[in-house]
PDB file of C-alpha atoms in Angstrom:
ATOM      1  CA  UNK F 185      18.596  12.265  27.607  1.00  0.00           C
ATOM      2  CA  UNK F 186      19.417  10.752  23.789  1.00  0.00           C
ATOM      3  CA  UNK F 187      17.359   7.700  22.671  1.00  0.00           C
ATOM      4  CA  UNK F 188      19.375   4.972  21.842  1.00  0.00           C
ATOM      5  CA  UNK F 189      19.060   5.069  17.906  1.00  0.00           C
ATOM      6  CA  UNK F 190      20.068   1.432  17.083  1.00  0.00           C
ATOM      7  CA  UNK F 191      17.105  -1.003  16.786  1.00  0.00           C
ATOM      8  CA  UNK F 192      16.966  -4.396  17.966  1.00  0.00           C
ATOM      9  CA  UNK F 193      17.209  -6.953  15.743  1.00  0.00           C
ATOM     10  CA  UNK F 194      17.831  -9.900  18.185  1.00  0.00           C
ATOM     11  CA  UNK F 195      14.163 -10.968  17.026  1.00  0.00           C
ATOM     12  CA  UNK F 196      13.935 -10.648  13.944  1.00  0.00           C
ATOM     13  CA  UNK F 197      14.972 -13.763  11.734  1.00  0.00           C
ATOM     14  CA  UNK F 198      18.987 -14.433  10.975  1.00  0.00           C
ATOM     15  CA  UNK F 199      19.687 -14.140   7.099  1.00  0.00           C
ATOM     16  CA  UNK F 200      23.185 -14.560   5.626  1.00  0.00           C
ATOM     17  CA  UNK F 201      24.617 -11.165   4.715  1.00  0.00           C
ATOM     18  CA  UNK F 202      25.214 -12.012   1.451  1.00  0.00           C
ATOM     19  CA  UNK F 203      21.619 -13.188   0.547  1.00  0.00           C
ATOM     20  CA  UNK F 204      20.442  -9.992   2.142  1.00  0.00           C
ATOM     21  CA  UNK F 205      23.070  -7.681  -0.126  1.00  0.00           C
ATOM     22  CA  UNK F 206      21.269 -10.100  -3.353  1.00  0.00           C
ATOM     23  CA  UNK F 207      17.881  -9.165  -2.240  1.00  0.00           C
ATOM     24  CA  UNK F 208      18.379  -5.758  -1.871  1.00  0.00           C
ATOM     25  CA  UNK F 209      20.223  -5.153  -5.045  1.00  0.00           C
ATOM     26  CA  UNK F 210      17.565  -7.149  -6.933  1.00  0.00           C
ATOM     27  CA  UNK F 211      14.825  -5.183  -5.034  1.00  0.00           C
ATOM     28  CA  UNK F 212      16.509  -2.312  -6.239  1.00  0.00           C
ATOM     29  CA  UNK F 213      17.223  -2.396  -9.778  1.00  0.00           C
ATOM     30  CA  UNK F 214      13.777  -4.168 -10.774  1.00  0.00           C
ATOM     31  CA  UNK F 215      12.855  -3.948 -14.252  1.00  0.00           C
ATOM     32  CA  UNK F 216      10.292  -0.564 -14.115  1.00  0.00           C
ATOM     33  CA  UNK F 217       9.337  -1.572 -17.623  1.00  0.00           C
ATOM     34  CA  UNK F 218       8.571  -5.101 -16.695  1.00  0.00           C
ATOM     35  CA  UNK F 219       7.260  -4.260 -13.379  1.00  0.00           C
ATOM     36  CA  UNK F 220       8.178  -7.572 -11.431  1.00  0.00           C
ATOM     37  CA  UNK F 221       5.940  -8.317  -8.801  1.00  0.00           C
ATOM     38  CA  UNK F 222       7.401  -8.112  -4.990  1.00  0.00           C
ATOM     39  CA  UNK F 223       6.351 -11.607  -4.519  1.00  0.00           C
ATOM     40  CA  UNK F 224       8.364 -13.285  -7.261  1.00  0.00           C
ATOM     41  CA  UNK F 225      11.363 -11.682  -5.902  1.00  0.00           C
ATOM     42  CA  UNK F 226      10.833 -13.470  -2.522  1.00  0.00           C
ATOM     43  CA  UNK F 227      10.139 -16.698  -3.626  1.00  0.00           C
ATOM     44  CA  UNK F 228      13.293 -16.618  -6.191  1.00  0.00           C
ATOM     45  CA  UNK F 229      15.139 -16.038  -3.173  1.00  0.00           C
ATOM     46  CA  UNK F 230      13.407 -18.561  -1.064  1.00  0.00           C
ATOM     47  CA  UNK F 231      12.030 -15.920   1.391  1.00  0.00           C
ATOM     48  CA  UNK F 232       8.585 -15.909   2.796  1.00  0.00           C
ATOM     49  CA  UNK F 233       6.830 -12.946   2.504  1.00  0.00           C
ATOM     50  CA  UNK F 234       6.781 -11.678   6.462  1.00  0.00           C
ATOM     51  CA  UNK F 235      10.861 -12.359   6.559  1.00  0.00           C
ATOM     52  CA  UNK F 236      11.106 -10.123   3.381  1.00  0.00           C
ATOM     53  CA  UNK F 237       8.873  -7.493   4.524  1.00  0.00           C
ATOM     54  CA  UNK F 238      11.246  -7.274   7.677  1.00  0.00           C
ATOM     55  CA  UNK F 239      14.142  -6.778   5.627  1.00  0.00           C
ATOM     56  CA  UNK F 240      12.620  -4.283   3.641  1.00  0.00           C
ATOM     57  CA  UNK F 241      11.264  -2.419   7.266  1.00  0.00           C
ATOM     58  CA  UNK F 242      14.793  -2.761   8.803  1.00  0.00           C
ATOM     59  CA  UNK F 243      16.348  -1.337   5.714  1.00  0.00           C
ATOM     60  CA  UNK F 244      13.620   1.540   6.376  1.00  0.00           C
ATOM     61  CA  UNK F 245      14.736   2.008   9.857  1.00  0.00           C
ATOM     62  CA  UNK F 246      18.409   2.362   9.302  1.00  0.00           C
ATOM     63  CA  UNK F 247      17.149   4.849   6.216  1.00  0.00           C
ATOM     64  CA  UNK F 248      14.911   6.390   9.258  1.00  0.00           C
ATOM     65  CA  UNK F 249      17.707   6.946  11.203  1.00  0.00           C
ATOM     66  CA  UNK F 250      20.132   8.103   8.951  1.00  0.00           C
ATOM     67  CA  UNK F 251      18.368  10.653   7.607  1.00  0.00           C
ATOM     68  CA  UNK F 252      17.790  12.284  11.082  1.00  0.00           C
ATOM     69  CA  UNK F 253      21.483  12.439  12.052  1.00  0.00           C
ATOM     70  CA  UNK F 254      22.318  13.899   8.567  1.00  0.00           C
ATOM     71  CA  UNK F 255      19.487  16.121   8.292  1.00  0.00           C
ATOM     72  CA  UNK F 256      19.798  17.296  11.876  1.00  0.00           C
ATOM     73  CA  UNK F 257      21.275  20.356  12.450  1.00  0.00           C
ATOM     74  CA  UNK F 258      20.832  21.751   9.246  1.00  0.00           C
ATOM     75  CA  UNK F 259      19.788  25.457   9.230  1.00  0.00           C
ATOM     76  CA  UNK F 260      15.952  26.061   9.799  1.00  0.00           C
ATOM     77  CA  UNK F 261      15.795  28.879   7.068  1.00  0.00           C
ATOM     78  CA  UNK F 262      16.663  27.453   3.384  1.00  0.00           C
ATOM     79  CA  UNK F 263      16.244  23.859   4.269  1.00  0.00           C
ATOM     80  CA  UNK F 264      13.477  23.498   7.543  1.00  0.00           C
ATOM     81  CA  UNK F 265      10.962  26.084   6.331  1.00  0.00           C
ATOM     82  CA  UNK F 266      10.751  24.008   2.806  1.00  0.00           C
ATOM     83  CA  UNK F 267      10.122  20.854   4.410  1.00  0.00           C
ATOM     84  CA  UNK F 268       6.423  19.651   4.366  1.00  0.00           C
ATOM     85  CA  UNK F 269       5.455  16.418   6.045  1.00  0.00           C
ATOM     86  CA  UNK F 270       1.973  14.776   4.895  1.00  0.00           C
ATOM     87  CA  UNK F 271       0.326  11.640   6.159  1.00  0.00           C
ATOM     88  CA  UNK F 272      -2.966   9.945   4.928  1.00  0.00           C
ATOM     89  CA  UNK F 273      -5.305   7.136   5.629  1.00  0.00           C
ATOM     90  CA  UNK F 274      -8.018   4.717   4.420  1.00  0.00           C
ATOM     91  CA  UNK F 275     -10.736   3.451   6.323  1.00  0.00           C
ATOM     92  CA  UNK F 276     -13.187   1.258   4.518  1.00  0.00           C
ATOM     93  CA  UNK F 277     -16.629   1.784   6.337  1.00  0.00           C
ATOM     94  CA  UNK F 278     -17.717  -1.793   5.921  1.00  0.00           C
ATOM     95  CA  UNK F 279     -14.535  -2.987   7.718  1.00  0.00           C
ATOM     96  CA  UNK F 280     -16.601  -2.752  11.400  1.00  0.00           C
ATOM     97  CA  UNK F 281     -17.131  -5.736  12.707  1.00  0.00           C
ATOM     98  CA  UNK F 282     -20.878  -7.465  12.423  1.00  0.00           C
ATOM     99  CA  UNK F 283     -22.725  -7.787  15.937  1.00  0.00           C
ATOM    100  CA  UNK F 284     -22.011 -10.984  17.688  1.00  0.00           C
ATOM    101  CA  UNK F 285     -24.604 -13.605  18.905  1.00  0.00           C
ATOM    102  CA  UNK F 286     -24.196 -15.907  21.860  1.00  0.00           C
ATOM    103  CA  UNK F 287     -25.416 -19.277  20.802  1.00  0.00           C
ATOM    104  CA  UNK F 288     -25.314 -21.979  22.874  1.00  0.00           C
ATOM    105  CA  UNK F 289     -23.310 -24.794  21.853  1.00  0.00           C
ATOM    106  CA  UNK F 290     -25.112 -27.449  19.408  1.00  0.00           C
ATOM    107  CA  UNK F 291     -28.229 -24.700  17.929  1.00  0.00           C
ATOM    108  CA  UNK F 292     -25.656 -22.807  15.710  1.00  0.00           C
ATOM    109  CA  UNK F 293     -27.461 -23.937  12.806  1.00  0.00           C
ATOM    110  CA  UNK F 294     -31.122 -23.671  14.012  1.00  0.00           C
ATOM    111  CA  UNK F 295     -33.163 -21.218  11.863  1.00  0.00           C
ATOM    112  CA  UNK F 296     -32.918 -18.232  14.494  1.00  0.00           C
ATOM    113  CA  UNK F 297     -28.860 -17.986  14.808  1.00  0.00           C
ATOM    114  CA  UNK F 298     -28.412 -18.018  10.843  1.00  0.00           C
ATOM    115  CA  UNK F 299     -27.091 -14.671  10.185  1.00  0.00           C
ATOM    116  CA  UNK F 300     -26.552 -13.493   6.260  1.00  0.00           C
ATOM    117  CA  UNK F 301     -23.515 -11.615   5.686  1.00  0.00           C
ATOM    118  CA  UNK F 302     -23.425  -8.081   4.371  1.00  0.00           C
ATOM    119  CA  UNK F 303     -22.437  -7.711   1.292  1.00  0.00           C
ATOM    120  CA  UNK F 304     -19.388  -5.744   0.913  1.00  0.00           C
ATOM    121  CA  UNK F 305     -18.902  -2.416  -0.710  1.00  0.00           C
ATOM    122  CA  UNK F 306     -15.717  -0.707  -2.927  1.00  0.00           C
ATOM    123  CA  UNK F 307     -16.296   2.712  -0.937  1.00  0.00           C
ATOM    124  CA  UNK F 308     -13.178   3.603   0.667  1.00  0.00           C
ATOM    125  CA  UNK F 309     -12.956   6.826   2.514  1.00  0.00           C
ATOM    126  CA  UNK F 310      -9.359   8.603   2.289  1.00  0.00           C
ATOM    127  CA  UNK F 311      -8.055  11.274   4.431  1.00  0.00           C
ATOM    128  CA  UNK F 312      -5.167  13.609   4.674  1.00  0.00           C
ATOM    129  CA  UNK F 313      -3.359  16.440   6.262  1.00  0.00           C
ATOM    130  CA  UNK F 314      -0.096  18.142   6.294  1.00  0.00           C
ATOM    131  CA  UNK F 315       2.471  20.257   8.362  1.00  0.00           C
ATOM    132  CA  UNK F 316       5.640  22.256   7.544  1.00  0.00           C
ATOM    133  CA  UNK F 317       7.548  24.647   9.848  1.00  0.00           C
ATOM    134  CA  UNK F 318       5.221  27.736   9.293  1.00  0.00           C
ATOM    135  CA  UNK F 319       1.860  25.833  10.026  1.00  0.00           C
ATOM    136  CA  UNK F 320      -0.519  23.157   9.379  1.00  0.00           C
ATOM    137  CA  UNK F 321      -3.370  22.028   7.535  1.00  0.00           C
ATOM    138  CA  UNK F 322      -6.483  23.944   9.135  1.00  0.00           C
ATOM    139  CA  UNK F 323      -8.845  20.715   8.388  1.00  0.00           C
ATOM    140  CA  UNK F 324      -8.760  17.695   7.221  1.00  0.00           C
ATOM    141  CA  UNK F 325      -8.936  16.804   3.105  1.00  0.00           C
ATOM    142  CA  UNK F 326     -11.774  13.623   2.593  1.00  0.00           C
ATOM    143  CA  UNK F 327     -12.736  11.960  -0.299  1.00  0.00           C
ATOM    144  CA  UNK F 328     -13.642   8.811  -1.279  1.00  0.00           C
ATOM    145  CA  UNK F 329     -13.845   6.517  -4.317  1.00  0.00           C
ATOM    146  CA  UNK F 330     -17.525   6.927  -6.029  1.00  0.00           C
ATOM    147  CA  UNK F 331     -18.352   7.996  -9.110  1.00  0.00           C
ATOM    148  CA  UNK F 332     -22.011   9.321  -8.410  1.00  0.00           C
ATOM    149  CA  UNK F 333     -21.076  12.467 -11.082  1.00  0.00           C
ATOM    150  CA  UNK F 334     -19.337  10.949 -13.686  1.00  0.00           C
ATOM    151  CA  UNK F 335     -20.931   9.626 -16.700  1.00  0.00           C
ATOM    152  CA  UNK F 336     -19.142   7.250 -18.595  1.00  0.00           C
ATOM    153  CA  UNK F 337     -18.378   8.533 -22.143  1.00  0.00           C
ATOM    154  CA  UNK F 338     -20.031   5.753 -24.835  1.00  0.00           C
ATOM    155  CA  UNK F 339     -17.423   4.986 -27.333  1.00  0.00           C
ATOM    156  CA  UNK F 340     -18.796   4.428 -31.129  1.00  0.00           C
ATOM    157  CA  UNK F 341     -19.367   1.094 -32.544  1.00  0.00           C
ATOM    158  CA  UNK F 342     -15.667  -0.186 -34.270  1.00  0.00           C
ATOM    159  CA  UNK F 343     -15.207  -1.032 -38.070  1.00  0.00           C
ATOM    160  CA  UNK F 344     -15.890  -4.100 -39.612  1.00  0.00           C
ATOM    161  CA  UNK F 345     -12.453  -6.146 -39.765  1.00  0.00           C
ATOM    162  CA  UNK F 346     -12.012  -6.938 -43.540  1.00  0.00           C
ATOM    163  CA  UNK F 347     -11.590 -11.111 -43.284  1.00  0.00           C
ATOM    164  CA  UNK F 348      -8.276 -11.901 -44.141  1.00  0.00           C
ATOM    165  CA  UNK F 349      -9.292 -13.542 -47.183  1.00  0.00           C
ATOM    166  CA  UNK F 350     -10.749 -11.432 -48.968  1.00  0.00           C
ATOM    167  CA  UNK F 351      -9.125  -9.791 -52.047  1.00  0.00           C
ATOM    168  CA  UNK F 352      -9.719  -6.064 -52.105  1.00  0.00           C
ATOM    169  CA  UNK F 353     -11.317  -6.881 -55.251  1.00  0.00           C
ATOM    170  CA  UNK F 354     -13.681  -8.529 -53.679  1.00  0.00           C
ATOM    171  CA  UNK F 355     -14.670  -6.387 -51.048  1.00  0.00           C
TER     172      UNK F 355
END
């Protein structure tokens, strides 16, 4: 039995099609070189962020969609067997959640429930894998963000800047 392939949008919030075709062109043809943030675009169209960031994911799913009727039935040798999917993740390992203590009500600032909070670290663990038609990834690919074996490289001191008011003869 086929899935129906149209999503619902009866939730998500009602935007004129015309401010949506602005948005999307603008999205579209940022300046690279100027590299305009995502959330000046919103607010010069007057869009909070979470109704943007469902426009962009609808856009996404229509892209989703398209791309598996087109790409269908296309032949498995010359255009399946060169096909490699990848996915990755990040996982910071200070993200767990702290143990909880039951206080009663009225002691939460009595010398025995003050808790200190951990401090919080940079490490972030990354990991990967991949698949194509012929096979996968035997194991997964970690590694994180530290620097334990890289030493930075000491640049020398600079020049003296020459004031501005000095004459080369007087230098």
């Amino acid at each position: 039995m086929l899935r129906n392939t149209t999503p619902n949008h009866s939730l998500k919030p009602h935007i004129d099609s015309c401010k949506r075709a602005r948005f999307f062109y603008a999205f579209d043809h940022k300046d690279d070189a100027g590299r305009v943030p995502a959330r000046r675009l919103f607010e010069d169209f007057g869009l909070k962020k979470s109704t943007a960031y469902n426009l962009l994911n609808e856009r996404q799913e229509f892209g989703r969609i398209y791309y598996t009727g087109d790409k269908r039935f296309l032949p498995i040798d010359g255009f399946w067997d060169g096909v490699q999917f990848t996915d990755e993740a990040h996982m910071a390992l200070d993200d767990f959640p702290e143990e909880w203590i039951l206080r009663v009500i009225g002691e939460r600032y009595k010398p025995e429930n003050l808790v200190e909070h951990t401090k919080k670290s940079a490490n972030v663990v990354h990991f990967a894998a991949w698949i194509n038609y012929y096979t996968k990834a035997e194991e997964l690919t970690f590694y994180n963000d530290e620097y334990d074996d890289v030493e930075l490289v000491k640049l020398p001191p600079k020049l003296r800047a020459r004031p501005k008011t000095e004459t080369p003869e007087d230098y």
